[in-house]
Short mmCIF file of C-alpha atoms in Angstrom, two decimals:
data_model
loop_
_atom_site.label_atom_id
_atom_site.label_comp_id
_atom_site.label_asym_id
_atom_site.label_seq_id
_atom_site.Cartn_x
_atom_site.Cartn_y
_atom_site.Cartn_z
CA UNK A 1 -4.95 97.04 16.49
CA UNK A 2 -3.60 98.56 13.30
CA UNK A 3 -3.32 96.44 10.17
CA UNK A 4 0.19 95.41 9.16
CA UNK A 5 -0.60 96.47 5.59
CA UNK A 6 -0.43 100.07 6.85
CA UNK A 7 3.01 99.63 8.43
CA UNK A 8 6.07 101.71 7.62
CA UNK A 9 8.50 99.00 8.73
CA UNK A 10 7.75 95.32 9.21
CA UNK A 11 10.23 92.76 10.53
CA UNK A 12 9.50 89.12 11.19
CA UNK A 13 11.51 85.95 11.68
CA UNK A 14 14.71 88.00 11.72
CA UNK A 15 17.89 86.13 12.61
CA UNK A 16 21.45 87.47 12.68
CA UNK A 17 24.55 85.28 13.01
CA UNK A 18 28.26 86.02 13.11
CA UNK A 19 30.94 83.79 11.60
CA UNK A 20 33.44 83.21 14.40
CA UNK A 21 36.69 81.27 14.79
CA UNK A 22 36.74 78.58 17.46
CA UNK A 23 39.58 76.36 18.66
CA UNK A 24 42.08 75.45 15.94
CA UNK A 25 40.73 78.11 13.56
CA UNK A 26 37.54 76.12 13.18
CA UNK A 27 34.71 78.34 11.93
CA UNK A 28 31.36 78.45 13.69
CA UNK A 29 28.23 80.58 13.39
CA UNK A 30 27.12 82.41 16.53
CA UNK A 31 23.43 83.32 16.33
CA UNK A 32 22.75 86.49 18.33
CA UNK A 33 19.25 87.39 17.07
CA UNK A 34 16.58 84.79 16.38
CA UNK A 35 12.93 84.95 15.34
CA UNK A 36 12.76 88.66 16.15
CA UNK A 37 9.68 90.61 15.10
CA UNK A 38 8.77 94.30 15.12
CA UNK A 39 6.21 96.41 13.29
CA UNK A 40 6.37 100.21 13.18
CA UNK A 41 3.57 102.41 11.89
CA UNK A 42 3.64 106.00 10.63
CA UNK A 43 2.90 108.49 13.37
CA UNK A 44 4.27 106.51 16.30
CA UNK A 45 7.25 106.09 18.56
CA UNK A 46 8.12 102.49 19.39
CA UNK A 47 10.45 102.18 22.38
CA UNK A 48 12.69 99.09 22.35
CA UNK A 49 13.63 97.94 25.85
CA UNK A 50 15.61 95.06 27.29
CA UNK A 51 18.85 94.29 29.05
CA UNK A 52 22.28 94.74 27.46
CA UNK A 53 22.99 92.01 24.94
CA UNK A 54 19.34 91.51 24.00
CA UNK A 55 19.88 92.62 20.40
CA UNK A 56 18.58 96.18 20.45
CA UNK A 57 21.53 97.90 18.72
CA UNK A 58 22.02 94.98 16.32
CA UNK A 59 18.46 95.51 15.15
CA UNK A 60 19.34 99.09 14.17
CA UNK A 61 22.36 97.88 12.19
CA UNK A 62 20.27 95.21 10.47
CA UNK A 63 17.63 97.73 9.36
CA UNK A 64 20.27 100.11 8.01
CA UNK A 65 22.38 97.41 6.39
CA UNK A 66 25.52 98.25 8.36
CA UNK A 67 26.24 94.91 10.00
CA UNK A 68 29.90 93.86 9.94
CA UNK A 69 31.22 91.72 7.11
CA UNK A 70 31.17 88.47 9.10
CA UNK A 71 27.42 88.79 9.78
CA UNK A 72 24.69 86.91 7.96
CA UNK A 73 21.03 87.86 8.06
CA UNK A 74 17.90 85.81 7.46
CA UNK A 75 14.26 86.77 7.68
CA UNK A 76 12.01 89.47 6.35
CA UNK A 77 12.63 93.22 6.44
CA UNK A 78 10.10 95.37 4.61
CA UNK A 79 9.93 99.17 4.40
CA UNK A 80 6.79 100.72 2.92
CA UNK A 81 5.77 97.29 1.74
CA UNK A 82 8.97 96.58 -0.20
CA UNK A 83 11.84 94.33 0.79
CA UNK A 84 14.84 96.09 2.32
CA UNK A 85 17.54 94.72 0.04
CA UNK A 86 21.18 95.84 0.54
CA UNK A 87 20.86 98.12 -2.47
CA UNK A 88 17.67 99.73 -1.14
CA UNK A 89 19.18 100.08 2.33
CA UNK A 90 22.12 101.99 0.87
CA UNK A 91 19.75 104.28 -1.04
CA UNK A 92 17.54 105.03 2.00
CA UNK A 93 20.29 105.21 4.62
CA UNK A 94 20.90 108.74 5.86
CA UNK A 95 18.03 110.18 3.82
CA UNK A 96 14.72 108.41 4.37
CA UNK A 97 15.98 106.30 7.29
CA UNK A 98 18.23 108.15 9.74
CA UNK A 99 20.23 106.91 12.71
CA UNK A 100 21.07 108.59 16.00
CA UNK A 101 24.02 106.36 16.90
CA UNK A 102 24.81 105.30 20.44
CA UNK A 103 28.50 106.20 20.15
CA UNK A 104 29.64 109.81 19.77
CA UNK A 105 32.64 108.48 17.81
CA UNK A 106 30.38 108.66 14.74
CA UNK A 107 31.21 112.37 14.62
CA UNK A 108 34.05 113.18 12.22
CA UNK A 109 36.92 114.44 14.41
CA UNK A 110 38.35 116.56 11.57
CA UNK A 111 35.18 118.41 10.63
CA UNK A 112 33.44 121.28 12.38
CA UNK A 113 30.07 120.46 13.89
CA UNK A 114 27.96 122.81 11.77
CA UNK A 115 29.30 121.50 8.48
CA UNK A 116 28.89 117.82 9.30
CA UNK A 117 25.45 118.29 10.87
CA UNK A 118 24.26 120.05 7.70
CA UNK A 119 25.46 117.06 5.69
CA UNK A 120 25.74 116.85 1.92
CA UNK A 121 22.20 117.88 1.10
CA UNK A 122 21.80 121.18 -0.75
CA UNK A 123 20.61 123.76 -0.05
CA UNK A 124 22.26 123.36 3.34
CA UNK A 125 19.70 123.31 6.19
CA UNK A 126 21.77 125.74 8.24
CA UNK A 127 18.89 127.82 9.63
CA UNK A 128 16.83 124.73 10.44
CA UNK A 129 19.85 123.20 12.12
CA UNK A 130 20.46 126.33 14.20
CA UNK A 131 16.84 126.29 15.35
CA UNK A 132 17.08 122.62 16.33
CA UNK A 133 20.40 123.19 18.12
CA UNK A 134 18.85 126.04 20.08
CA UNK A 135 15.98 123.82 21.25
CA UNK A 136 18.55 121.24 22.32
CA UNK A 137 20.29 123.86 24.46
CA UNK A 138 23.44 123.96 22.30
CA UNK A 139 25.26 127.34 22.32
CA UNK A 140 25.53 129.30 19.06
CA UNK A 141 29.28 128.66 18.95
CA UNK A 142 28.71 124.89 18.74
CA UNK A 143 28.67 124.96 14.94
CA UNK A 144 32.26 126.26 14.91
CA UNK A 145 33.60 123.62 17.29
CA UNK A 146 35.26 120.29 16.56
CA UNK A 147 33.97 117.12 18.27
CA UNK A 148 36.85 117.00 20.76
CA UNK A 149 35.71 120.39 22.07
CA UNK A 150 32.28 119.05 23.03
CA UNK A 151 31.21 117.40 26.26
CA UNK A 152 29.63 113.96 25.98
CA UNK A 153 26.15 115.40 26.48
CA UNK A 154 26.71 118.08 23.83
CA UNK A 155 27.93 115.47 21.34
CA UNK A 156 24.79 113.39 21.88
CA UNK A 157 22.58 116.44 21.35
CA UNK A 158 24.46 117.16 18.12
CA UNK A 159 23.77 113.62 16.89
CA UNK A 160 20.08 113.98 17.76
CA UNK A 161 19.92 117.34 15.99
CA UNK A 162 21.64 116.02 12.87
CA UNK A 163 18.98 113.31 12.54
CA UNK A 164 16.08 115.66 13.20
CA UNK A 165 17.01 118.10 10.43
CA UNK A 166 16.85 115.40 7.76
CA UNK A 167 13.69 114.56 5.85
CA UNK A 168 13.79 111.02 7.21
CA UNK A 169 10.49 109.16 7.50
CA UNK A 170 12.01 106.82 10.08
CA UNK A 171 14.56 107.74 12.75
CA UNK A 172 16.28 105.02 14.75
CA UNK A 173 17.53 106.61 17.98
CA UNK A 174 19.95 104.29 19.81
CA UNK A 175 20.25 105.41 23.45
CA UNK A 176 20.06 109.10 22.49
CA UNK A 177 19.78 110.71 25.94
CA UNK A 178 22.66 109.55 28.25
CA UNK A 179 24.80 112.52 29.28
CA UNK A 180 21.90 114.96 28.94
CA UNK A 181 20.19 116.72 31.81
CA UNK A 182 16.57 115.71 32.42
CA UNK A 183 15.36 118.91 30.77
CA UNK A 184 17.52 118.34 27.69
CA UNK A 185 16.44 114.71 27.42
CA UNK A 186 12.78 115.70 27.72
CA UNK A 187 13.22 118.29 24.97
CA UNK A 188 14.94 115.79 22.66
CA UNK A 189 12.16 113.24 23.17
CA UNK A 190 9.53 115.94 22.71
CA UNK A 191 11.09 116.71 19.32
CA UNK A 192 10.86 113.04 18.39
CA UNK A 193 7.21 113.13 19.52
CA UNK A 194 6.53 116.11 17.26
CA UNK A 195 8.19 114.31 14.38
CA UNK A 196 5.95 111.28 14.91
CA UNK A 197 2.87 113.48 15.21
CA UNK A 198 3.69 114.77 11.71
CA UNK A 199 3.24 111.24 10.37
CA UNK A 200 6.82 109.98 10.59
CA UNK A 201 8.07 107.24 12.91
CA UNK A 202 10.75 106.71 15.56
CA UNK A 203 12.35 103.57 16.96
CA UNK A 204 13.65 104.61 20.38
CA UNK A 205 16.20 102.13 21.74
CA UNK A 206 16.58 102.82 25.44
CA UNK A 207 17.28 101.56 28.94
CA UNK A 208 15.32 104.48 30.39
CA UNK A 209 11.85 102.95 30.27
CA UNK A 210 10.37 105.53 32.64
CA UNK A 211 11.22 108.42 30.36
CA UNK A 212 10.46 106.56 27.14
CA UNK A 213 6.88 105.63 28.07
CA UNK A 214 6.04 109.30 28.55
CA UNK A 215 6.53 109.82 24.81
CA UNK A 216 6.22 106.39 23.17
CA UNK A 217 3.08 104.78 21.79
CA UNK A 218 4.24 101.18 22.18
CA UNK A 219 7.08 99.31 23.87
CA UNK A 220 8.80 96.26 22.35
CA UNK A 221 10.58 94.13 24.95
CA UNK A 222 13.63 92.14 23.79
CA UNK A 223 15.24 89.23 25.59
CA UNK A 224 18.25 87.16 24.46
CA UNK A 225 17.93 88.28 20.85
CA UNK A 226 14.19 87.94 20.34
CA UNK A 227 10.99 89.89 20.95
CA UNK A 228 8.99 88.61 23.89
CA UNK A 229 6.27 91.28 24.00
CA UNK A 230 4.99 94.39 22.27
CA UNK A 231 2.61 96.39 24.43
CA UNK A 232 0.98 99.82 24.52
CA UNK A 233 3.19 102.21 26.47
CA UNK A 234 0.31 102.84 28.87
CA UNK A 235 0.61 99.24 30.10
CA UNK A 236 4.04 100.00 31.54
CA UNK A 237 2.51 102.89 33.45
CA UNK A 238 -0.37 100.78 34.75
CA UNK A 239 1.85 98.09 36.23
CA UNK A 240 2.70 94.40 35.84
CA UNK A 241 -0.90 93.18 35.77
CA UNK A 242 -1.35 95.02 32.47
CA UNK A 243 1.69 93.33 30.90
CA UNK A 244 1.68 89.88 29.32
CA UNK A 245 5.11 88.27 29.49
CA UNK A 246 6.84 87.27 32.76
CA UNK A 247 10.03 89.03 31.66
CA UNK A 248 8.16 92.29 30.96
CA UNK A 249 6.64 92.07 34.44
CA UNK A 250 10.10 91.41 35.93
CA UNK A 251 11.51 94.36 33.98
CA UNK A 252 8.82 96.61 35.47
CA UNK A 253 9.52 95.37 39.01
CA UNK A 254 13.26 95.93 38.53
CA UNK A 255 12.77 99.68 38.07
CA UNK A 256 14.02 101.63 41.12
CA UNK A 257 10.66 103.19 41.93
CA UNK A 258 8.99 99.76 41.76
CA UNK A 259 11.19 98.12 44.38
CA UNK A 260 14.26 97.33 42.29
CA UNK A 261 13.46 93.62 42.57
CA UNK A 262 15.97 91.47 40.66
CA UNK A 263 15.16 88.07 39.22
CA UNK A 264 17.49 85.11 39.78
CA UNK A 265 19.76 83.91 36.99
CA UNK A 266 21.22 85.59 33.93
CA UNK A 267 20.27 86.24 30.33
CA UNK A 268 21.63 83.27 28.34
CA UNK A 269 24.75 83.65 26.22
CA UNK A 270 24.14 83.64 22.46
CA UNK A 271 26.24 80.51 22.04
CA UNK A 272 24.32 78.56 24.70
CA UNK A 273 20.64 79.31 24.25
CA UNK A 274 18.13 76.97 25.89
CA UNK A 275 15.63 74.99 23.86
CA UNK A 276 12.12 76.39 23.88
CA UNK A 277 11.30 79.72 25.54
CA UNK A 278 14.54 81.62 26.10
CA UNK A 279 13.26 82.99 29.39
CA UNK A 280 12.16 79.58 30.73
CA UNK A 281 15.30 78.91 32.89
CA UNK A 282 14.49 82.06 34.91
CA UNK A 283 10.70 81.97 34.75
CA UNK A 284 8.77 81.04 37.92
CA UNK A 285 5.81 79.89 35.80
CA UNK A 286 7.60 77.54 33.40
CA UNK A 287 6.15 74.17 32.50
CA UNK A 288 7.37 71.31 30.35
CA UNK A 289 5.59 72.92 27.40
CA UNK A 290 7.78 76.04 27.73
CA UNK A 291 10.95 73.99 27.33
CA UNK A 292 9.89 72.04 24.23
CA UNK A 293 9.85 74.79 21.61
CA UNK A 294 9.94 78.56 21.18
CA UNK A 295 6.37 79.85 21.65
CA UNK A 296 4.71 81.46 18.67
CA UNK A 297 3.59 85.09 18.76
CA UNK A 298 -0.04 85.67 19.68
CA UNK A 299 -2.27 88.67 20.24
CA UNK A 300 -3.38 89.16 23.84
CA UNK A 301 -5.30 92.14 25.27
CA UNK A 302 -4.26 94.60 22.57
CA UNK A 303 -0.60 93.54 22.51
CA UNK A 304 1.58 90.78 21.11
CA UNK A 305 3.42 88.24 23.23
CA UNK A 306 5.59 85.14 22.84
CA UNK A 307 4.46 83.07 25.83
CA UNK A 308 2.54 79.78 26.20
CA UNK A 309 0.57 80.95 29.23
CA UNK A 310 -0.12 84.65 28.52
CA UNK A 311 -3.75 85.64 28.96
#
């Protein structure tokens, strides 16, 4: 396993809360991410998987420093060995750390695609951008169009292209492929793979585990706002016996080609989290130990897992 000293991005004990108003305008803090960890190394793609509401997109906002004003953050965020302070986040955002946002509404509706994809950096990367757009199957005329003239799939490919033409060392791609054909999605992920092979890094937030593991090096599995396992991508290809956490195994079995087997129960609401392991209420292997406290992270068979019984 690589040494954390060599990491590009290191996150541990990350918690994110939102100040909310309850009955009678009483303020309360709703914790939506807790004790989350993630390490990303140069030269790799880390896929982040988990059900909706598990904290995947909030992680991207926390790294970039674009959480809403009522959010508070605790924990440790380090980039290239230095703390990611709000000032440093602002300096790195859009240059050294780039985002492929999940929503196409990030495109400026009043600006033509070519101009906004080129950005403010001079000299403008027009030729590089045209080459990237061509690989993403975007017609030459795309640069002269406004966002409302694009299909949803075209808009997503534009967002991917805009991130790829930067000199970013880290790209956070938040569900970049919905709306694309399989061929277009494969090409976009192949471009991320090439970027990683050049020594940069990609965090790929996705529901499409099948496609992601074809290009990713590792998979981080989130559940109810925390990381339950980080495993080599090959383990998701090999099957549940290669995985370490019961939720990761359940996630594998829930894939259509693996039987589409659901597990009983629901992911807990952020305002009503159980004590101990967050997956314990749904876990068929839970014991009293699981319900006493949140398990610590341990290394098991070349991966990391937060489970009392993982072997």
